[in-house]
mmCIF file of C-alpha atoms in Angstrom:
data_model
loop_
_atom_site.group_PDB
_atom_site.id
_atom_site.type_symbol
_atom_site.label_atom_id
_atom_site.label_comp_id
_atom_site.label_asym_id
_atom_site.label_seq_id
_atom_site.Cartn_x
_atom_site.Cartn_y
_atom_site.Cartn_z
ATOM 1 C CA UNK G 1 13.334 118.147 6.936
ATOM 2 C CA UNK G 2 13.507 116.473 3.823
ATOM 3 C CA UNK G 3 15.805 117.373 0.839
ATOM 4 C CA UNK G 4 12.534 118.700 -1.421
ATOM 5 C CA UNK G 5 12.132 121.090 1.243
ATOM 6 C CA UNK G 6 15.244 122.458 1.519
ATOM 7 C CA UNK G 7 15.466 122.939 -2.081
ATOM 8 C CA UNK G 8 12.505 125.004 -1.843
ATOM 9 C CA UNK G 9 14.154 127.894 0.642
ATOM 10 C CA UNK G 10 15.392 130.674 -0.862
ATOM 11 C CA UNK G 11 19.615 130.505 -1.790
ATOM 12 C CA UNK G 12 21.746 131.597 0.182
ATOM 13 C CA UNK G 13 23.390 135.408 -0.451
ATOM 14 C CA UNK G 14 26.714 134.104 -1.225
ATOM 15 C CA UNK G 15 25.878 131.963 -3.182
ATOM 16 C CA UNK G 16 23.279 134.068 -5.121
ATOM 17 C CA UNK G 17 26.336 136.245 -5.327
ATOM 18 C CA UNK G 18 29.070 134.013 -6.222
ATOM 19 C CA UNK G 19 28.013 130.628 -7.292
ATOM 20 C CA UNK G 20 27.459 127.777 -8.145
ATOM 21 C CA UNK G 21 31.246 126.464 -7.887
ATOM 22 C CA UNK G 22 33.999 127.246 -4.665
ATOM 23 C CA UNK G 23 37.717 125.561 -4.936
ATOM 24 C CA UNK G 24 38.990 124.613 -1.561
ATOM 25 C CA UNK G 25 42.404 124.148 -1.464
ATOM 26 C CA UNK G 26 44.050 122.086 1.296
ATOM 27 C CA UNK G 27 40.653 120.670 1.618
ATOM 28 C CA UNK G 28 41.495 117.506 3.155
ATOM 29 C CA UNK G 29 41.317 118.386 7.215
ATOM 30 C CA UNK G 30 41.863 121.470 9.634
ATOM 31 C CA UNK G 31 40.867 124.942 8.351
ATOM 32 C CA UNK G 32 40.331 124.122 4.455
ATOM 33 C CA UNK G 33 38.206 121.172 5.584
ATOM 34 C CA UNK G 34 35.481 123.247 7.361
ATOM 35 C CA UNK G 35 35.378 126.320 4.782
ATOM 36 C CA UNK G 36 34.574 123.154 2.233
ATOM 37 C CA UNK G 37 31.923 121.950 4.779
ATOM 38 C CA UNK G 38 30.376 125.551 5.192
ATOM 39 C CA UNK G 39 30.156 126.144 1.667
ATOM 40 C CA UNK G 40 28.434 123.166 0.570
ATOM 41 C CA UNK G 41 25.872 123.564 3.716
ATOM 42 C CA UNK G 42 25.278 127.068 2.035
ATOM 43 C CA UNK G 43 24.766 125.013 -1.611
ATOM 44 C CA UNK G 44 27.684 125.506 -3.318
ATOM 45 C CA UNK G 45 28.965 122.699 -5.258
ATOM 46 C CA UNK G 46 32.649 122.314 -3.993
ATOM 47 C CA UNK G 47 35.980 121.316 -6.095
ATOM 48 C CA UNK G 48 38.323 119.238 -3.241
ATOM 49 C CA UNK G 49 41.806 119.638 -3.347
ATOM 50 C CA UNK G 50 44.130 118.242 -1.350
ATOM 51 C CA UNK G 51 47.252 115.802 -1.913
ATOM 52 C CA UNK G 52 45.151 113.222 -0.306
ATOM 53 C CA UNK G 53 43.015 110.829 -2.362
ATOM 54 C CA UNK G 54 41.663 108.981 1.039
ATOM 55 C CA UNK G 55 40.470 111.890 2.875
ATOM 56 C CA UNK G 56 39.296 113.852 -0.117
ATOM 57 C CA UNK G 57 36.768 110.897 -0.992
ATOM 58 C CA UNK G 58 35.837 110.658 2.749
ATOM 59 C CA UNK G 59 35.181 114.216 2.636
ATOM 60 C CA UNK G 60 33.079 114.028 -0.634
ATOM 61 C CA UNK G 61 30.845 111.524 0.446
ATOM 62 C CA UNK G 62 29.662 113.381 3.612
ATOM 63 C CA UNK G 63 29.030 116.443 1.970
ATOM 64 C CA UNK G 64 26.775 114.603 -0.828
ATOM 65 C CA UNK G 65 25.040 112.646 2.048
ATOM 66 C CA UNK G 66 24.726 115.607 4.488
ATOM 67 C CA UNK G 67 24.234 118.610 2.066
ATOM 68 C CA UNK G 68 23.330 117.281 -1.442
ATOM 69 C CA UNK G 69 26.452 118.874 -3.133
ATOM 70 C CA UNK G 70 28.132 118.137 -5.909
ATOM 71 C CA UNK G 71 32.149 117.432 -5.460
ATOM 72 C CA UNK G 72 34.551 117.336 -7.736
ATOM 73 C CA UNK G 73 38.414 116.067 -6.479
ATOM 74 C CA UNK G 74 41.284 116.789 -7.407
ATOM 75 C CA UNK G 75 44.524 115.108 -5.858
ATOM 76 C CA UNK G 76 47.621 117.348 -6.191
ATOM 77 C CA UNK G 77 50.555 118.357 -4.225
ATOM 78 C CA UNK G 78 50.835 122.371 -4.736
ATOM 79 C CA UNK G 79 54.618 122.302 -3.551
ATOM 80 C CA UNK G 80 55.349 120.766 -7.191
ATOM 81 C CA UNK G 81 56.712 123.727 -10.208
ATOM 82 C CA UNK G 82 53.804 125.227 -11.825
ATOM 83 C CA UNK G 83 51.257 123.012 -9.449
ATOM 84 C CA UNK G 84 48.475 125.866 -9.081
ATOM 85 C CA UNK G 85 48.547 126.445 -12.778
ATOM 86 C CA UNK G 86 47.198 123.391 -13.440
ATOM 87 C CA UNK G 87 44.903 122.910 -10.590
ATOM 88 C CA UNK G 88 43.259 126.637 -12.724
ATOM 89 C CA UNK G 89 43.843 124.603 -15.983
ATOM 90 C CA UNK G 90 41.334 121.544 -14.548
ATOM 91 C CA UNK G 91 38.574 124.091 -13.837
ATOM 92 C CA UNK G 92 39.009 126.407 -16.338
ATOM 93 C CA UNK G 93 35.482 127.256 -17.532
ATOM 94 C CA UNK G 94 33.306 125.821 -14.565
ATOM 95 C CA UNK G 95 32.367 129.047 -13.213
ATOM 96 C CA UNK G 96 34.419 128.790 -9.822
ATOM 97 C CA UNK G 97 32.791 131.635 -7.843
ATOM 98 C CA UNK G 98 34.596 131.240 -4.915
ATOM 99 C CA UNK G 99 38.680 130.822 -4.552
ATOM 100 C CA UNK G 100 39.447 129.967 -0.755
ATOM 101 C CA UNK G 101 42.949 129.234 -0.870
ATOM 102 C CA UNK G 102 43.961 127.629 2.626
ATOM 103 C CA UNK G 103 46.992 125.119 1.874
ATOM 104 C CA UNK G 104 49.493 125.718 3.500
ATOM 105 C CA UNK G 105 52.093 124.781 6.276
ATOM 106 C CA UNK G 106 55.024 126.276 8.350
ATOM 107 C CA UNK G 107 58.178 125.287 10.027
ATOM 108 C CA UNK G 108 60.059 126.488 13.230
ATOM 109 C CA UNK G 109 63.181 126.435 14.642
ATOM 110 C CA UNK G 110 66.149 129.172 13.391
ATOM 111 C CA UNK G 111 66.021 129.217 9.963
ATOM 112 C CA UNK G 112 69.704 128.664 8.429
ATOM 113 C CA UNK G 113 69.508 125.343 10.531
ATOM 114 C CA UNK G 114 66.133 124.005 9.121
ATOM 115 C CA UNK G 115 65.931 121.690 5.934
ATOM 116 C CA UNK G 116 66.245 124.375 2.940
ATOM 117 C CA UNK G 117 64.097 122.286 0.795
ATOM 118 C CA UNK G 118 60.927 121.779 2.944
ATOM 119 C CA UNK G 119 61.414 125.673 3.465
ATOM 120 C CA UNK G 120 61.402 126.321 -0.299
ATOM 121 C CA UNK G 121 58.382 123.756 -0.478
ATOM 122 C CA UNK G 122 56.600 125.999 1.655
ATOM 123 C CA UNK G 123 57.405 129.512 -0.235
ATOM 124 C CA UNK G 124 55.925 127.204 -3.316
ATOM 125 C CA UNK G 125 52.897 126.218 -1.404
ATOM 126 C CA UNK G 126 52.000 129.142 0.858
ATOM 127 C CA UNK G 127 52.828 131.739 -1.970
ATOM 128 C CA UNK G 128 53.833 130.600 -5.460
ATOM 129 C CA UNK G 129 50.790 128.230 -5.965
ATOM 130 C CA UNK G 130 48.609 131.112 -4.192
ATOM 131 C CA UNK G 131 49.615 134.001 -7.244
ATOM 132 C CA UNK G 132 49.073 130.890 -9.637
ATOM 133 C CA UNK G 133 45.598 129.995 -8.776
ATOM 134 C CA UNK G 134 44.672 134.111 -8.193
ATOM 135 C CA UNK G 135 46.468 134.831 -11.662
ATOM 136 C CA UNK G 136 44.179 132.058 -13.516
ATOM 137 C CA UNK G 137 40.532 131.848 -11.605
ATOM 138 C CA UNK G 138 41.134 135.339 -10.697
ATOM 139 C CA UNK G 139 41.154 136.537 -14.061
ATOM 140 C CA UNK G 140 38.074 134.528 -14.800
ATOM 141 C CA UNK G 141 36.206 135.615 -12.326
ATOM 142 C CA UNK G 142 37.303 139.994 -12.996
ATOM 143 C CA UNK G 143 36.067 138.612 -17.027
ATOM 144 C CA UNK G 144 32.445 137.914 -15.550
ATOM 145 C CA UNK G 145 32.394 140.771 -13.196
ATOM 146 C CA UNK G 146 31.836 138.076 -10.194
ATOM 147 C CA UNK G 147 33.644 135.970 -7.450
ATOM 148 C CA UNK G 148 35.504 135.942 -4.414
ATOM 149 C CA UNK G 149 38.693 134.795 -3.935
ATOM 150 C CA UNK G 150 39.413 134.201 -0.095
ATOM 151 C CA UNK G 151 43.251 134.465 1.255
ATOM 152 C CA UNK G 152 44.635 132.601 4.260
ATOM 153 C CA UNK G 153 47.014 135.104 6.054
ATOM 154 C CA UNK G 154 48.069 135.272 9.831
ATOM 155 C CA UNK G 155 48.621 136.799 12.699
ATOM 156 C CA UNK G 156 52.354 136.181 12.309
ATOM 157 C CA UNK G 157 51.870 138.056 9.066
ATOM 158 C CA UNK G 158 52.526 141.619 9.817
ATOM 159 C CA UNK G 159 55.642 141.703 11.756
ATOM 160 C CA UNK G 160 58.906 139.749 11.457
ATOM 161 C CA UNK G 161 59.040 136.989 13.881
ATOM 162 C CA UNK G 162 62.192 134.709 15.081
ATOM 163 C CA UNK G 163 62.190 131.155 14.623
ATOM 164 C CA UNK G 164 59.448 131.191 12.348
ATOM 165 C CA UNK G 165 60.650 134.039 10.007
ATOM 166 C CA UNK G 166 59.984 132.181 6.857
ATOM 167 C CA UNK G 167 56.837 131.251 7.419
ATOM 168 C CA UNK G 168 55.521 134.665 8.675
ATOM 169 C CA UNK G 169 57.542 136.450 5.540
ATOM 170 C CA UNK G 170 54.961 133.716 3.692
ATOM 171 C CA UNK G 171 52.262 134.608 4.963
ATOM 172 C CA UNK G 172 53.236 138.992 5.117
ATOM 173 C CA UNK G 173 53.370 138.168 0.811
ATOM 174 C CA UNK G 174 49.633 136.817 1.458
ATOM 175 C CA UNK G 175 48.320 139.738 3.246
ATOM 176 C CA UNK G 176 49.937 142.244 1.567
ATOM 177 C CA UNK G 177 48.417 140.631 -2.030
ATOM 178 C CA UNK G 178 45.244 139.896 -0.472
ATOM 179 C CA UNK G 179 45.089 144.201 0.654
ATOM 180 C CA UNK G 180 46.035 144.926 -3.101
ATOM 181 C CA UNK G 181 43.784 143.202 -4.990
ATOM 182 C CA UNK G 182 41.192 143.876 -3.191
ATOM 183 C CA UNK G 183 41.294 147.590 -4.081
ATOM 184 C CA UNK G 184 42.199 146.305 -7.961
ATOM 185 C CA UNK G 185 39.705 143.762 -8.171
ATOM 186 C CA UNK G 186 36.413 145.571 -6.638
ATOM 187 C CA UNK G 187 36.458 147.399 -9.845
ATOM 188 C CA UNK G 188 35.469 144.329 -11.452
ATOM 189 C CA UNK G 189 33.058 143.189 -8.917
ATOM 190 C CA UNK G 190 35.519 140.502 -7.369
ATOM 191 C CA UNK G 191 35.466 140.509 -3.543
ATOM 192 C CA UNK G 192 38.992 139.796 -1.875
ATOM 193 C CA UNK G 193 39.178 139.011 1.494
ATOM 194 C CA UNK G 194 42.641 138.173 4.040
ATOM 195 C CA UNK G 195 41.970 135.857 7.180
ATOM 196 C CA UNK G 196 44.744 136.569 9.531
ATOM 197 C CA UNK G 197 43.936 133.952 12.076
ATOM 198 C CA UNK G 198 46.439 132.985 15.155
ATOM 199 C CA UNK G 199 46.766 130.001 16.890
ATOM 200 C CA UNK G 200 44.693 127.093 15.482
ATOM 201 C CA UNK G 201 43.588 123.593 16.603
ATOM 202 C CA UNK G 202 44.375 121.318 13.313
ATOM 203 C CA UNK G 203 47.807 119.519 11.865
ATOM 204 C CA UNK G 204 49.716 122.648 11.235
ATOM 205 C CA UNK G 205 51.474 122.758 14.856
ATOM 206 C CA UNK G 206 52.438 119.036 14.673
ATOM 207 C CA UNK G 207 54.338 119.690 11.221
ATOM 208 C CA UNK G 208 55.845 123.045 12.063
ATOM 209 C CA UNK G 209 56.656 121.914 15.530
ATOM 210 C CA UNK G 210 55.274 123.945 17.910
ATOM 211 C CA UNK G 211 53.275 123.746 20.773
ATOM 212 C CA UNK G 212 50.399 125.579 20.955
ATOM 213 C CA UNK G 213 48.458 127.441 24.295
ATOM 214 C CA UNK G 214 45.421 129.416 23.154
ATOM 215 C CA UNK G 215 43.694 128.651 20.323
ATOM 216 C CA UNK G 216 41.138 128.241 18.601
ATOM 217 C CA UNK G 217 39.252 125.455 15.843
ATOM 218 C CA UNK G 218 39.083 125.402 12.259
ATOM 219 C CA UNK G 219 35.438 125.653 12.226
ATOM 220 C CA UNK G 220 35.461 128.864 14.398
ATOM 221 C CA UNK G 221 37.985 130.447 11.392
ATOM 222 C CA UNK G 222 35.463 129.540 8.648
ATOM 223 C CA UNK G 223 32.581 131.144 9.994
ATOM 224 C CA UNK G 224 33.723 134.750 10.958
ATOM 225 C CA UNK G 225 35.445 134.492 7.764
ATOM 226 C CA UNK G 226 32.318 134.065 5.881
ATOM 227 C CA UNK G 227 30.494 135.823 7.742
ATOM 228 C CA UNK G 228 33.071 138.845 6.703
ATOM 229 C CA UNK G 229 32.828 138.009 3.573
ATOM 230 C CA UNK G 230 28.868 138.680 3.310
ATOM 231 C CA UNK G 231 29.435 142.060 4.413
ATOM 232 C CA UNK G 232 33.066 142.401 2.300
ATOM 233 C CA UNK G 233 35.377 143.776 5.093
ATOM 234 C CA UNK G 234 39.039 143.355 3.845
ATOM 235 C CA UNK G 235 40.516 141.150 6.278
ATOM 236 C CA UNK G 236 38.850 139.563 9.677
ATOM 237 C CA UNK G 237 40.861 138.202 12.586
ATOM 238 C CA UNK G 238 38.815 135.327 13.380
ATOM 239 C CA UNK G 239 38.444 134.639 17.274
ATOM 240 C CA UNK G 240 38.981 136.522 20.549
ATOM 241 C CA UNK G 241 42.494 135.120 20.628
ATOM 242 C CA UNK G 242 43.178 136.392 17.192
ATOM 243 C CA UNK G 243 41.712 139.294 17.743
ATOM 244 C CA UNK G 244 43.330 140.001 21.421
ATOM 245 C CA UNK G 245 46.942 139.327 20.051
ATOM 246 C CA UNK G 246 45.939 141.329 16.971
ATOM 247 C CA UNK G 247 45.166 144.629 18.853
ATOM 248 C CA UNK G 248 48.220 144.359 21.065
ATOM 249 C CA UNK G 249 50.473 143.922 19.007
ATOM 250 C CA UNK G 250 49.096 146.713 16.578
ATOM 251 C CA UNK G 251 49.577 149.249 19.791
ATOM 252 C CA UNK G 252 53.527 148.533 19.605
ATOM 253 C CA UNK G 253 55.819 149.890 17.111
ATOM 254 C CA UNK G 254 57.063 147.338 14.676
ATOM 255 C CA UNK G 255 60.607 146.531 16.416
ATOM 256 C CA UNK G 256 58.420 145.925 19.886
ATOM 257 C CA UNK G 257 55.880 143.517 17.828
ATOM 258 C CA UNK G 258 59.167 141.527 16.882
ATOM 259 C CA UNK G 259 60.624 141.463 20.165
ATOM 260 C CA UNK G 260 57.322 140.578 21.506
ATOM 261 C CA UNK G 261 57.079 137.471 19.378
ATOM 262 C CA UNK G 262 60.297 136.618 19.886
ATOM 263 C CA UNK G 263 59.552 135.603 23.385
ATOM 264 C CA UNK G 264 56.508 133.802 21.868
ATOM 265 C CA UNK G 265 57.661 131.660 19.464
ATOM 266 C CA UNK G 266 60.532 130.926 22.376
ATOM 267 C CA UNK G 267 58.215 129.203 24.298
ATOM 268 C CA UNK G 268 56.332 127.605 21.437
ATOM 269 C CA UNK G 269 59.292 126.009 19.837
ATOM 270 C CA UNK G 270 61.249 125.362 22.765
ATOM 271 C CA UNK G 271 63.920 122.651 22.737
ATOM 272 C CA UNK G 272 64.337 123.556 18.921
ATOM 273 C CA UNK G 273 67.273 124.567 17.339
#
């Protein structure tokens, strides 16, 4: 099918109800990667970010040559003070209907013997960059009564969990915004949604050092997470595995969920301190 023919089909709901702009952050591979991909196959025109000049181009090209989408990059490292605001500050005024903020990373191991910077790197990146960019484009978007802003949570984030407590206490401040705004926002006609997946396929295990059983892909998190979003549920657990771990551990009281993870993240980070 040719390009002129596509144009011709009729566009689709989200972004009829969002458009024309989405800002992917952590665009660059793994789970940010395919929500970029997915958006510009739905004809959004898609702002990259990612600290990565090389795979942010790489990206760029195949979405023009697959999709016909416009891209606009922006290389920038959100662990850096005061990094989101001016990621919001470089796109202030395009219209960004769409806010999918997957950056992100963890660590393992106990956490009083882990390196206290890359730990404070990641409360900057998983949380302090998220308020920024919500503060900025989401206040843009509640001023034309129209957006979505799209929250990368976890499975981890609802219970305290050993040997990766400051990464799920990141991603607990990520659910528990995403659940608030979306009640404060819908009055503005700003859709809000969490994605609490669990294990995933990408980069993240290599850097946090863990080894992961189950799981599932990237692209697999994308779609049910769009897909939620058409119909505006408040937060999706994308996957059977998500949503198997999700229900059990939802049947146990909270102390049980922690115990429960305990033995988890035990086997996943084994041979860690």
């Amino acid at each position: 099918m040719t390009l002129g023919n596509t144009s011709m089909q009729q566009p689709d709901e989200l972004l009829r109800r969002y458009g024309p702009w989405a800002l992917v952050t952590g665009a660059s591979s793994g789970i940010g990667r395919e929500f970029a991909v997915r958006l510009a196959e739905k004809g959004f025109s898609i702002v990259l970010c990612a600290r990565r000049r090389g795979e942010l181009e790489q990206l760029a090209s195949e979405l023009s040559s697959r999709f016909g989408a416009r891209t606009q990059i922006e290389v920038i490292d959100l662990s850096s003070a005061g990094a989101g605001s001016e990621l919001a500050g470089r796109v202030r005024g395009m219209g960004v209907g769409v806010l999918v903020c997957a950056a992100g990373f963890g660590t393992s191991g106990r956490f009083v013997k882990g390196d206290l910077k890359s730990e404070l790197e990641m409360v900057d990146v998983n949380c302090r960059s998220v308020a920024e960019l919500v503060w900025h484009v989401g206040g843009e978007m509640s001023l034309r009564r129209r957006g979505a802003i799209v929250l990368l949570s976890s499975l981890v984030g609802f219970q305290g969990v050993p040997r990766a407590a400051n990464y799920a206490a990141t991603k607990a401040y990520v659910q528990s915004l995403a659940e608030g705004l979306r009640v404060e926002l819908a009055e503005d006609g700003v859709d809000v949604i969490a994605c609490a997946p669990g294990p995933i396929r990408s980069g993240f295990a290599a850097r946090a050092g863990m080894v992961m059983g189950l799981s599932q892909g990237p692209g697999a998190v994308a779609g049910a997470t769009l897909r939620a979003l058409r119909s505006r549920r408040g937060t999706v657990r994308p996957g059977a595995v998500s949503k198997l771990l999700g229900w059990s551990l939802s049947t146990l009281p909270r102390f049980a969920r922690v115990m429960v993870l305990t033995r988890i993240m035990g086997q996943m980070t084994r041979g860690r301190d």
